[in-house]
Short mmCIF file of C-alpha atoms in Angstrom, two decimals:
data_model
loop_
_atom_site.label_atom_id
_atom_site.label_comp_id
_atom_site.label_asym_id
_atom_site.label_seq_id
_atom_site.Cartn_x
_atom_site.Cartn_y
_atom_site.Cartn_z
CA MET A 4 108.08 49.76 98.32
CA ALA A 5 106.14 47.79 95.68
CA VAL A 6 104.95 50.43 93.22
CA ASP A 7 103.13 49.17 90.12
CA LEU A 8 104.59 50.74 86.97
CA ASP A 9 101.16 50.64 85.32
CA ASP A 10 99.82 52.79 88.17
CA VAL A 11 102.65 55.25 87.55
CA ARG A 12 101.78 55.42 83.85
CA VAL A 13 98.11 55.99 84.63
CA PHE A 14 98.92 58.79 87.08
CA ALA A 15 101.02 60.54 84.43
CA ALA A 16 98.21 60.21 81.89
CA VAL A 17 95.61 61.60 84.32
CA ALA A 18 97.83 64.52 85.38
CA ARG A 19 98.58 65.48 81.79
CA ALA A 20 94.99 65.10 80.61
CA GLY A 21 93.52 66.96 83.58
CA GLY A 22 90.91 64.31 84.31
CA PHE A 23 90.23 60.59 84.71
CA ARG A 24 87.78 60.32 81.84
CA GLU A 25 90.12 62.12 79.46
CA ALA A 26 93.05 59.95 80.52
CA SER A 27 91.07 56.75 80.09
CA ARG A 28 91.01 57.33 76.34
CA THR A 29 94.81 57.20 76.10
CA SER A 30 95.68 54.83 78.94
CA ARG A 31 93.38 52.03 77.74
CA THR A 32 91.55 51.78 81.04
CA SER A 33 88.24 52.97 82.43
CA ALA A 34 87.89 56.18 84.42
CA SER A 35 87.10 54.19 87.58
CA SER A 36 90.14 51.96 87.07
CA ALA A 37 92.32 55.03 86.52
CA SER A 38 91.01 56.55 89.75
CA GLU A 39 91.75 53.35 91.64
CA ALA A 40 95.26 53.19 90.17
CA VAL A 41 96.04 56.71 91.37
CA ARG A 42 94.64 55.95 94.85
CA ARG A 43 96.80 52.83 94.97
CA LEU A 44 99.91 54.80 94.01
CA GLU A 45 99.14 57.51 96.57
CA GLY A 46 98.75 54.82 99.20
CA GLU A 47 102.11 53.26 98.34
CA LEU A 48 103.88 56.62 98.38
CA GLY A 49 102.02 57.98 101.38
CA VAL A 50 101.38 61.34 99.72
CA ARG A 51 98.52 62.95 97.83
CA LEU A 52 99.40 63.39 94.16
CA LEU A 53 96.24 64.95 92.73
CA HIS A 54 93.76 67.60 93.79
CA ARG A 55 90.32 66.33 92.80
CA THR A 56 87.13 68.35 92.38
CA THR A 57 83.90 67.55 90.60
CA ARG A 58 85.09 69.60 87.62
CA SER A 59 88.83 69.18 87.39
CA VAL A 60 91.92 67.27 88.44
CA ALA A 61 95.29 68.94 88.98
CA PRO A 62 98.62 67.75 90.39
CA THR A 63 99.57 68.67 93.94
CA GLU A 64 103.05 70.06 94.51
CA ALA A 65 104.32 66.54 95.10
CA GLY A 66 102.43 65.29 92.06
CA ALA A 67 103.89 68.03 89.86
CA ARG A 68 107.43 67.15 90.99
CA LEU A 69 106.81 63.48 90.30
CA LEU A 70 105.31 64.21 86.87
CA GLU A 71 108.30 66.34 85.91
CA ARG A 72 110.69 63.49 86.66
CA LEU A 73 108.45 60.81 85.15
CA GLY A 74 108.33 62.30 81.65
CA PRO A 75 111.89 61.40 80.61
CA ALA A 76 111.82 58.09 82.51
CA LEU A 77 108.60 56.84 80.93
CA ALA A 78 109.73 58.01 77.51
CA GLU A 79 112.97 56.05 77.91
CA ILE A 80 111.08 52.91 78.94
CA ALA A 81 108.73 53.21 75.97
CA ALA A 82 111.67 53.78 73.65
CA ALA A 83 113.53 50.74 74.96
CA LEU A 84 110.47 48.55 74.45
CA ASP A 85 110.01 49.94 70.95
CA VAL A 86 113.61 49.11 70.08
CA VAL A 87 113.10 45.48 71.12
CA LYS A 88 109.78 45.27 69.28
CA SER A 89 111.17 46.82 66.11
CA THR A 90 113.85 44.13 65.77
CA SER A 91 111.22 41.64 64.65
CA GLU A 92 108.51 43.87 63.20
CA LYS A 93 107.99 46.86 60.98
CA PRO A 94 108.12 50.22 62.83
CA ALA A 95 104.98 50.64 64.88
CA GLY A 96 103.63 52.59 67.82
CA THR A 97 102.59 56.15 68.54
CA LEU A 98 104.64 59.20 67.59
CA ARG A 99 103.74 62.28 69.65
CA LEU A 100 104.72 65.67 68.25
CA ASN A 101 104.46 69.13 69.80
CA VAL A 102 104.51 71.79 67.09
CA PRO A 103 103.61 75.45 66.61
CA VAL A 104 100.34 76.14 64.83
CA VAL A 105 102.15 77.41 61.73
CA ALA A 106 103.95 74.05 61.39
CA ALA A 107 100.69 72.16 61.78
CA ARG A 108 99.24 74.36 59.04
CA LEU A 109 102.14 74.67 56.59
CA VAL A 110 104.68 71.90 57.22
CA LEU A 111 103.02 68.69 58.40
CA PRO A 112 100.24 68.46 55.76
CA ARG A 113 102.93 67.85 53.12
CA ILE A 114 104.81 65.27 55.19
CA LEU A 115 102.41 63.23 57.33
CA PRO A 116 100.16 61.75 54.60
CA PRO A 117 103.03 60.09 52.69
CA PHE A 118 104.73 59.10 55.96
CA LEU A 119 101.58 57.42 57.29
CA ALA A 120 101.07 55.71 53.95
CA ALA A 121 104.61 54.33 54.15
CA TYR A 122 104.22 53.24 57.80
CA PRO A 123 100.63 52.05 58.33
CA ASP A 124 101.44 50.64 61.78
CA ILE A 125 102.46 54.04 63.15
CA ARG A 126 99.96 56.45 64.69
CA VAL A 127 100.82 60.14 65.00
CA GLU A 128 99.43 62.45 67.67
CA VAL A 129 100.02 66.16 67.07
CA THR A 130 99.65 68.89 69.68
CA ALA A 131 99.64 72.35 68.09
CA ASP A 132 100.92 74.75 70.74
CA ASP A 133 102.78 78.02 70.23
CA LYS A 134 104.10 77.98 73.79
CA LEU A 135 107.65 76.77 74.32
CA VAL A 136 107.31 73.52 76.23
CA ASP A 137 109.56 70.79 77.58
CA ILE A 138 108.62 68.05 75.14
CA LEU A 139 109.66 65.24 77.47
CA ALA A 140 107.67 66.64 80.40
CA ALA A 141 104.73 67.03 78.02
CA GLY A 142 104.98 63.37 77.08
CA CYS A 143 106.04 64.04 73.48
CA ASP A 144 108.74 62.33 71.43
CA ALA A 145 109.74 65.35 69.36
CA GLY A 146 108.80 68.88 68.46
CA ILE A 147 109.11 71.40 65.67
CA ARG A 148 110.54 74.87 66.28
CA TYR A 149 112.52 77.54 64.52
CA GLU A 150 116.25 77.82 65.09
CA GLU A 151 116.13 80.78 67.47
CA THR A 152 113.91 78.87 69.92
CA LEU A 153 115.64 75.47 69.78
CA GLU A 154 117.05 74.10 73.00
CA LYS A 155 120.81 73.69 72.73
CA ASP A 156 120.95 70.12 74.04
CA MET A 157 118.53 68.77 71.43
CA ILE A 158 119.23 67.01 68.14
CA ALA A 159 117.78 69.10 65.29
CA VAL A 160 116.86 67.92 61.78
CA PRO A 161 115.65 70.33 59.06
CA ILE A 162 112.03 69.71 58.16
CA GLY A 163 109.95 71.31 55.42
CA GLN A 164 110.94 74.28 53.29
CA ARG A 165 114.37 75.65 54.10
CA GLU A 166 113.34 79.21 53.46
CA GLN A 167 110.06 81.00 54.11
CA ARG A 168 108.88 84.55 53.56
CA LEU A 169 106.75 86.84 55.66
CA ALA A 170 104.21 88.68 53.51
CA LEU A 171 102.42 91.98 53.99
CA ALA A 172 98.95 92.24 52.51
CA ALA A 173 95.69 94.18 52.59
CA SER A 174 92.37 94.09 50.79
CA GLY A 175 91.84 96.11 47.65
CA ALA A 176 89.11 98.07 49.43
CA TYR A 177 91.50 99.09 52.23
CA LEU A 178 94.16 100.22 49.76
CA GLU A 179 91.61 102.24 47.80
CA ARG A 180 90.53 104.07 50.95
CA HIS A 181 93.93 104.62 52.56
CA GLY A 182 96.45 104.39 49.74
CA ARG A 183 99.35 102.00 49.25
CA PRO A 184 102.40 102.53 51.53
CA THR A 185 105.61 103.10 49.58
CA HIS A 186 108.07 102.31 52.39
CA PRO A 187 107.90 100.22 55.60
CA ARG A 188 108.08 103.39 57.72
CA LYS A 189 104.86 104.58 56.07
CA LEU A 190 103.11 101.73 57.88
CA LEU A 191 103.10 103.94 60.98
CA ASP A 192 100.33 105.90 59.22
CA HIS A 193 98.23 102.79 58.55
CA ALA A 194 95.95 100.43 60.47
CA CYS A 195 98.04 97.32 61.12
CA LEU A 196 96.69 94.07 62.51
CA ARG A 197 99.23 92.72 65.00
CA GLY A 198 99.90 89.24 66.31
CA ARG A 199 101.01 88.49 69.85
CA PHE A 200 103.24 85.60 70.92
CA PRO A 201 102.29 83.43 73.94
CA SER A 202 105.07 85.26 75.83
CA GLY A 203 103.05 88.47 75.48
CA ALA A 204 105.43 90.13 73.02
CA LEU A 205 104.07 91.48 69.77
CA CYS A 206 105.33 89.81 66.61
CA PRO A 207 107.97 92.16 65.18
CA TRP A 208 107.42 93.73 61.78
CA GLU A 209 110.81 93.58 60.08
CA PHE A 210 111.49 94.24 56.41
CA GLU A 211 114.59 93.90 54.26
CA ARG A 212 115.64 95.10 50.82
CA ASP A 213 119.11 95.18 49.25
CA GLY A 214 120.75 94.68 52.63
CA GLU A 215 118.72 97.42 54.34
CA VAL A 216 116.71 96.21 57.35
CA VAL A 217 113.81 98.30 58.59
CA LYS A 218 111.95 97.50 61.82
CA VAL A 219 108.65 99.21 62.55
CA ASP A 220 106.24 99.01 65.45
CA PRO A 221 102.90 100.06 63.94
CA THR A 222 99.57 100.21 65.72
CA GLY A 223 96.10 99.22 64.68
CA PRO A 224 92.59 98.36 65.76
CA LEU A 225 93.11 94.62 66.32
CA VAL A 226 95.64 92.41 68.10
CA GLY A 227 95.27 88.64 68.14
CA SER A 228 97.23 85.76 69.64
CA LEU A 229 99.34 84.07 66.99
CA GLY A 230 98.21 80.58 66.21
CA ASN A 231 94.63 80.30 67.38
CA ALA A 232 93.64 83.84 66.36
CA THR A 233 95.75 84.20 63.22
CA ASP A 234 92.83 83.44 60.92
CA LEU A 235 90.86 86.18 62.66
CA LEU A 236 93.57 88.68 61.73
CA VAL A 237 93.56 87.41 58.14
CA ASP A 238 89.77 87.58 57.91
CA ALA A 239 89.83 91.12 59.29
CA ALA A 240 92.36 92.10 56.64
CA ILE A 241 90.17 90.59 53.92
CA ALA A 242 87.25 92.62 55.30
CA GLY A 243 89.29 95.82 54.90
CA THR A 244 90.15 96.47 58.55
CA GLY A 245 93.90 96.86 57.99
CA LEU A 246 97.16 95.28 56.86
CA VAL A 247 98.26 91.82 57.96
CA TYR A 248 101.85 90.53 58.12
CA TRP A 249 102.32 86.77 58.27
CA PHE A 250 103.74 83.74 56.48
CA GLU A 251 103.37 84.00 52.72
CA ASP A 252 102.23 80.38 52.42
CA TRP A 253 99.46 81.01 54.97
CA LEU A 254 98.24 84.03 52.99
CA ARG A 255 98.82 82.51 49.56
CA PRO A 256 95.24 81.26 48.91
CA HIS A 257 93.91 84.76 49.57
CA LEU A 258 96.63 86.38 47.47
CA GLU A 259 95.86 84.03 44.59
CA SER A 260 92.11 84.62 44.86
CA GLY A 261 92.57 88.39 44.97
CA ALA A 262 90.94 88.74 48.39
CA LEU A 263 94.25 90.18 49.58
CA LYS A 264 96.74 92.27 47.62
CA PRO A 265 100.52 92.09 48.18
CA VAL A 266 102.00 95.23 49.73
CA LEU A 267 105.70 96.20 49.72
CA GLU A 268 106.51 92.82 48.18
CA ARG A 269 110.14 93.75 47.44
CA TRP A 270 110.59 94.29 51.20
CA TRP A 271 109.23 90.95 52.37
CA SER A 272 111.71 89.36 54.77
CA ARG A 273 113.00 85.79 54.59
CA LEU A 274 113.67 83.37 57.43
CA SER A 275 115.15 79.91 57.64
CA GLY A 276 112.78 76.97 57.81
CA PRO A 277 111.88 74.97 60.92
CA PHE A 278 113.57 71.97 62.53
CA LEU A 279 112.33 68.73 64.01
CA TYR A 280 114.05 68.39 67.38
CA TYR A 281 114.28 65.58 69.88
CA PRO A 282 116.46 64.58 72.85
CA SER A 283 119.54 62.46 72.51
CA ARG A 284 118.54 59.05 73.83
CA ARG A 285 120.20 55.73 74.13
CA HIS A 286 116.93 54.19 72.94
CA MET A 287 115.04 56.07 70.23
CA PRO A 288 111.39 55.03 69.79
CA ALA A 289 110.87 53.07 66.59
CA ALA A 290 108.19 55.48 65.35
CA LEU A 291 110.46 58.49 65.89
CA ARG A 292 113.39 56.75 64.20
CA ALA A 293 111.21 56.01 61.18
CA PHE A 294 110.01 59.63 61.05
CA VAL A 295 113.53 61.06 61.28
CA ASP A 296 114.76 58.70 58.55
CA PHE A 297 111.77 59.62 56.38
CA ILE A 298 112.47 63.34 56.74
CA ARG A 299 116.18 62.95 56.06
CA ALA A 300 115.50 60.84 52.97
CA GLY A 301 113.07 63.46 51.68
CA SER A 302 115.58 66.26 52.09
CA LYS A 303 118.22 64.61 49.88
#
């Protein structure tokens, strides 16, 4: 069976992008050429790999199985080629990261500008996604997650601040109308704006002071998905709708401006910072190696 590796790469790009036109932007080919490459591959394999409609493209069952196995294989090929290329050149290529929205907002802005300035031949693509994904199947080189969600077989490197705080805040107008809670349990009598994880679970409200941990499950008029609706929760808090509980650094501009007031500050909980994680590979892509070295050097 004479299968063209370029056709395989194009199929993976189309399946991940959900369309030929979208894939053409990353696979350096036209939409018509991408379509022909997939047809050629289907002909060689004797099986349909994609469902095609006028509006969307999605993998068939066989296509999904192939895509799942292709992710690690294509990543290893790209890494091996990068290793050879990097022996005679400065680190170059594309580094693909899958990170939660909070990392895209609070961690990467402090790291990527100096990294890109130091390595002008490297291009970084960031996907901000709060869902837990298989980074290899998603076509990414590495991801950022917190320790409790790290996969055990991954290499993990600390990235960004090593300690973060979760802050509780409300507008001055809300506090004037409803009073200031004096203990976390008093939050059960207040309007609380809750965030929901992609899993469907509500973000826990947990507070700590002098070794005492208090968990509460308050209710309120608004629930938003964490990540893409977090700013909605913050804006609602600023407007006086209720109390918001989220990363201190995310709320800091509003705390400094006075739009939000700190509440129960001595109870704000702390958590360890995030990690960059990636699979153990015989061949690490040159761009990823440069990024890992850059992060490690910055943490010393």
